[in-house]
Short mmCIF file of C-alpha atoms in Angstrom, two decimals:
data_model
loop_
_atom_site.label_atom_id
_atom_site.label_comp_id
_atom_site.label_asym_id
_atom_site.label_seq_id
_atom_site.Cartn_x
_atom_site.Cartn_y
_atom_site.Cartn_z
CA SER A 1 13.71 9.53 -4.76
CA GLY A 2 14.45 10.20 -8.10
CA LEU A 3 12.14 7.47 -9.49
CA ASN A 4 9.29 8.01 -11.84
CA VAL A 5 6.71 6.77 -10.40
CA GLY A 6 3.02 5.80 -11.45
CA TYR A 7 -0.21 5.87 -9.38
CA MET A 8 -3.78 4.13 -9.50
CA GLY A 9 -6.24 4.86 -6.64
CA THR A 10 -9.75 5.94 -6.21
CA VAL A 11 -9.29 9.61 -6.53
CA SER A 12 -6.71 10.05 -8.65
CA ILE A 13 -4.00 8.58 -11.48
CA ASP A 14 -0.65 9.81 -11.95
CA TYR A 15 0.57 8.56 -15.22
CA ALA A 16 4.24 9.13 -14.80
CA ASP A 17 4.55 11.56 -17.51
CA GLY A 18 5.43 14.29 -15.04
CA LYS A 19 2.21 16.47 -15.11
CA GLY A 20 1.18 14.64 -11.55
CA PRO A 21 -2.13 13.13 -11.11
CA ILE A 22 -5.12 13.48 -12.23
CA HIS A 23 -8.86 13.06 -11.35
CA ASN A 24 -10.34 9.55 -11.58
CA GLU A 25 -13.24 10.15 -13.15
CA THR A 26 -14.49 6.52 -12.86
CA ARG A 27 -13.61 6.79 -8.92
CA MET A 28 -12.85 2.99 -9.16
CA THR A 29 -10.09 2.06 -6.68
CA SER A 30 -9.09 0.08 -9.42
CA LEU A 31 -9.77 0.10 -12.80
CA GLY A 32 -11.72 -2.78 -15.22
CA SER A 33 -9.09 -4.99 -16.87
CA LEU A 34 -9.11 -2.92 -19.98
CA LYS A 35 -8.99 0.21 -18.59
CA LEU A 36 -6.13 -1.08 -16.42
CA ILE A 37 -4.31 -2.42 -19.01
CA LYS A 38 -4.26 0.68 -21.40
CA ALA A 39 -3.19 2.97 -18.24
CA VAL A 40 -0.14 0.16 -17.19
CA LYS A 41 0.64 0.23 -20.97
CA ARG A 42 0.83 4.46 -21.36
CA MET A 43 2.83 4.31 -18.32
CA ARG A 44 5.39 1.92 -19.44
CA ASN A 45 5.04 4.22 -22.60
CA ASN A 46 6.41 7.19 -20.34
CA LYS A 47 9.42 4.99 -18.48
CA MET A 48 7.49 4.77 -15.31
CA ASP A 49 9.58 2.54 -12.91
CA TRP A 50 7.26 1.67 -10.07
CA LEU A 51 3.43 1.67 -10.30
CA VAL A 52 1.70 2.08 -7.03
CA MET A 53 -1.76 0.92 -6.84
CA GLU A 54 -4.91 0.53 -4.48
CA VAL A 55 -6.14 -2.75 -4.80
CA SER A 56 -9.95 -3.12 -3.74
CA SER A 57 -11.20 -6.32 -2.65
CA GLN A 58 -14.12 -6.17 -5.34
CA ALA A 59 -11.06 -6.15 -7.51
CA LEU A 60 -9.47 -8.84 -6.78
CA SER A 61 -12.77 -11.11 -6.15
CA GLN A 62 -13.78 -10.23 -10.13
CA HIS A 63 -10.09 -11.03 -11.26
CA ARG A 64 -9.41 -7.43 -12.35
CA VAL A 65 -5.54 -7.53 -11.45
CA LEU A 66 -4.73 -10.96 -12.74
CA GLY A 67 -2.10 -10.90 -14.93
CA VAL A 68 -0.25 -8.03 -12.90
CA ASP A 69 3.08 -8.59 -11.27
CA PHE A 70 2.98 -7.69 -7.89
CA GLU A 71 6.50 -7.50 -6.23
CA VAL A 72 5.53 -5.83 -3.06
CA VAL A 73 2.38 -5.59 -1.25
CA GLY A 74 1.25 -4.26 1.68
CA TYR A 75 -2.00 -4.94 4.35
CA THR A 76 -3.23 -2.21 6.44
CA ASN A 77 -6.12 -3.12 8.39
CA LEU A 78 -10.02 -4.44 7.46
CA SER A 79 -12.84 -1.94 7.87
CA HIS A 80 -16.14 -3.50 8.85
CA ASP A 81 -17.87 -1.23 6.63
CA ASN A 82 -16.74 -2.69 3.36
CA TYR A 83 -17.60 -6.41 3.78
CA HIS A 84 -21.26 -6.18 2.75
CA TYR A 85 -20.09 -6.87 -1.37
CA HIS A 86 -18.60 -10.21 -0.29
CA GLY A 87 -21.37 -11.28 2.17
CA SER A 88 -19.24 -12.18 5.40
CA PHE A 89 -16.45 -10.69 7.26
CA GLU A 90 -14.30 -13.54 6.19
CA ASN A 91 -15.25 -13.70 2.88
CA TYR A 92 -14.09 -9.81 2.71
CA ARG A 93 -10.86 -10.85 4.43
CA ASP A 94 -10.00 -14.04 2.25
CA ALA A 95 -10.30 -11.85 -0.83
CA LYS A 96 -7.71 -9.31 0.43
CA VAL A 97 -5.66 -12.29 1.02
CA LYS A 98 -5.42 -12.89 -3.09
CA LEU A 99 -3.28 -9.76 -3.00
CA PHE A 100 -0.67 -11.83 -1.63
CA LYS A 101 -1.31 -15.02 -2.69
CA GLN A 102 -0.85 -13.44 -6.60
CA ALA A 103 2.23 -11.53 -5.25
CA ASN A 104 3.65 -14.77 -3.86
CA ARG A 105 3.25 -16.80 -6.66
CA ARG A 106 5.60 -14.65 -8.93
CA ILE A 107 8.60 -16.98 -8.45
CA LEU A 108 11.45 -14.24 -9.58
CA GLY A 109 9.50 -11.63 -7.53
CA LYS A 110 10.51 -10.21 -4.44
CA ARG A 111 7.23 -11.84 -3.03
CA ILE A 112 7.37 -9.30 -0.14
CA GLY A 113 4.44 -8.33 2.38
CA VAL A 114 4.54 -5.53 4.27
CA VAL A 115 1.62 -6.40 7.21
CA ASN A 116 0.47 -4.91 10.18
CA VAL A 117 0.83 -7.12 13.09
CA ASP A 118 -0.84 -5.22 15.30
CA ASP A 119 -3.77 -6.19 13.68
CA GLU A 120 -5.83 -9.10 14.64
CA ASN A 121 -5.97 -9.83 10.62
CA GLY A 122 -1.99 -9.51 9.78
CA LYS A 123 -1.46 -12.90 10.24
CA TYR A 124 -3.65 -14.63 7.41
CA PHE A 125 -1.75 -11.80 5.56
CA GLU A 126 1.54 -12.95 6.64
CA ARG A 127 1.14 -16.74 5.95
CA ASN A 128 0.34 -16.10 2.47
CA ILE A 129 3.64 -14.12 1.12
CA LYS A 130 7.44 -15.84 1.02
CA HIS A 131 9.28 -12.82 2.78
CA PRO A 132 6.33 -10.71 5.89
CA VAL A 133 7.77 -8.13 6.61
CA GLY A 134 5.50 -7.60 9.65
CA TYR A 135 5.21 -3.80 11.35
CA GLY A 136 3.28 -1.97 14.52
CA ILE A 137 3.48 -0.05 17.53
CA LYS A 138 3.18 -3.28 20.10
CA LYS A 139 5.37 -5.62 18.06
CA GLY A 140 6.81 -6.44 14.85
CA ASP A 141 10.12 -6.35 12.71
CA LEU A 142 9.94 -2.86 11.70
CA LYS A 143 8.26 -0.49 14.96
CA ALA A 144 7.50 3.00 15.95
CA THR A 145 8.95 4.26 19.02
CA ASP A 146 9.11 8.26 20.57
CA ILE A 147 6.18 8.66 18.98
CA GLU A 148 4.22 12.46 19.19
CA LEU A 149 1.39 13.50 17.85
CA LYS A 150 0.45 16.83 16.38
CA ALA A 151 -2.63 18.42 15.05
CA ASN A 152 -0.48 18.95 11.71
CA GLY A 153 1.30 15.81 12.01
CA SER A 154 3.69 13.31 13.91
CA ASN A 155 7.50 12.66 14.59
CA PHE A 156 8.75 9.05 15.48
CA LYS A 157 11.48 6.92 14.86
CA ALA A 158 10.51 3.66 13.15
CA THR A 159 13.42 0.53 13.26
CA ILE A 160 14.13 -2.50 11.72
CA GLY A 161 17.09 -4.40 12.38
CA ASP A 162 20.01 -1.62 12.31
CA GLU A 163 18.05 1.01 10.53
CA VAL A 164 16.95 3.86 12.48
CA TYR A 165 14.37 6.18 10.55
CA ASP A 166 13.80 9.52 11.72
CA VAL A 167 10.30 10.41 10.81
CA LYS A 168 9.03 13.70 10.11
CA SER A 169 5.14 13.31 9.02
CA ASN A 170 2.64 16.14 7.94
CA LEU A 171 -0.50 13.64 8.26
CA PRO A 172 -2.23 13.88 11.73
CA GLY A 173 -3.32 10.88 13.81
CA MET A 174 -2.06 7.50 14.85
CA PHE A 175 -3.65 5.82 11.86
CA ASN A 176 -0.89 7.76 9.45
CA VAL A 177 1.59 6.28 12.01
CA TYR A 178 0.43 2.82 10.89
CA ASN A 179 0.28 4.05 7.32
CA THR A 180 3.57 5.52 7.62
CA LEU A 181 4.81 2.44 8.85
CA CYS A 182 3.45 0.36 5.86
CA ALA A 183 5.02 3.09 3.32
CA ILE A 184 8.32 2.41 4.58
CA GLY A 185 7.94 -1.16 4.16
CA ILE A 186 7.34 -0.57 1.09
CA ALA A 187 9.74 1.52 0.19
CA ARG A 188 12.65 -0.64 1.81
CA GLY A 189 11.30 -3.66 -0.17
CA VAL A 190 11.89 -1.79 -3.74
CA GLY A 191 15.22 -0.51 -2.60
CA LEU A 192 14.93 2.84 -1.27
CA SER A 193 17.68 4.04 0.92
CA VAL A 194 16.63 5.17 4.58
CA GLU A 195 17.68 9.39 3.57
CA GLN A 196 15.21 8.50 0.35
CA ILE A 197 12.64 7.21 2.44
CA GLU A 198 13.02 9.91 5.47
CA LYS A 199 12.71 12.68 2.61
CA GLY A 200 10.07 11.40 0.50
CA ILE A 201 7.41 11.02 3.90
CA ALA A 202 8.74 14.76 4.99
CA SER A 203 7.72 15.93 1.30
CA LEU A 204 4.46 15.11 1.33
CA LYS A 205 1.58 17.79 2.42
CA SER A 206 -1.36 15.83 2.60
CA VAL A 207 -2.86 12.92 0.73
CA GLU A 208 -5.72 13.76 -2.01
CA GLY A 209 -9.16 12.99 -0.50
CA ARG A 210 -8.09 12.40 2.75
CA MET A 211 -8.72 14.54 5.35
CA ASN A 212 -7.47 17.75 2.68
CA THR A 213 -9.59 20.49 1.42
#
């Protein structure tokens, strides 16, 4: 894309220094507040354009990302395996929704929320962001059609309005079609072109810690 992008996730962290991602020794999806501030400062010193973050429900409940100016946020799905910390599935869902509420409070921000509307919980996220973009296969503003699933990836068309994306992904499985739609919605939100997005998806060979060795 030509942009200098930082990344924070469970498996790795990329400080936008041109050296690529390194192992996240904490194994925390979202760092503690002080470590998070230090990491973001380091990325800013490296002239980072955008930061992509995985944000856990625990971090949102513990206010670890309070003060982060989220411009575009995304929702994929909720796992029934992850709610035990919160005591109930509803509490888990509400904790996740806090990400959208936090982004929506930034009046001068983009306030874009990219939401899986094929998922029954999507409506809780859509209603808490000023500019929701729904995606899915059955319905949504951004839809996948002509899906061809292969052992080593997938091909499909993604359409939103007059825009058509010819998607060639190296990530197999229907769940990755959904994840790719979410990525397209977020990339559109930060201003990337159709060509930049198509090339970015095609260039991703695997996701570290996700079905790779």
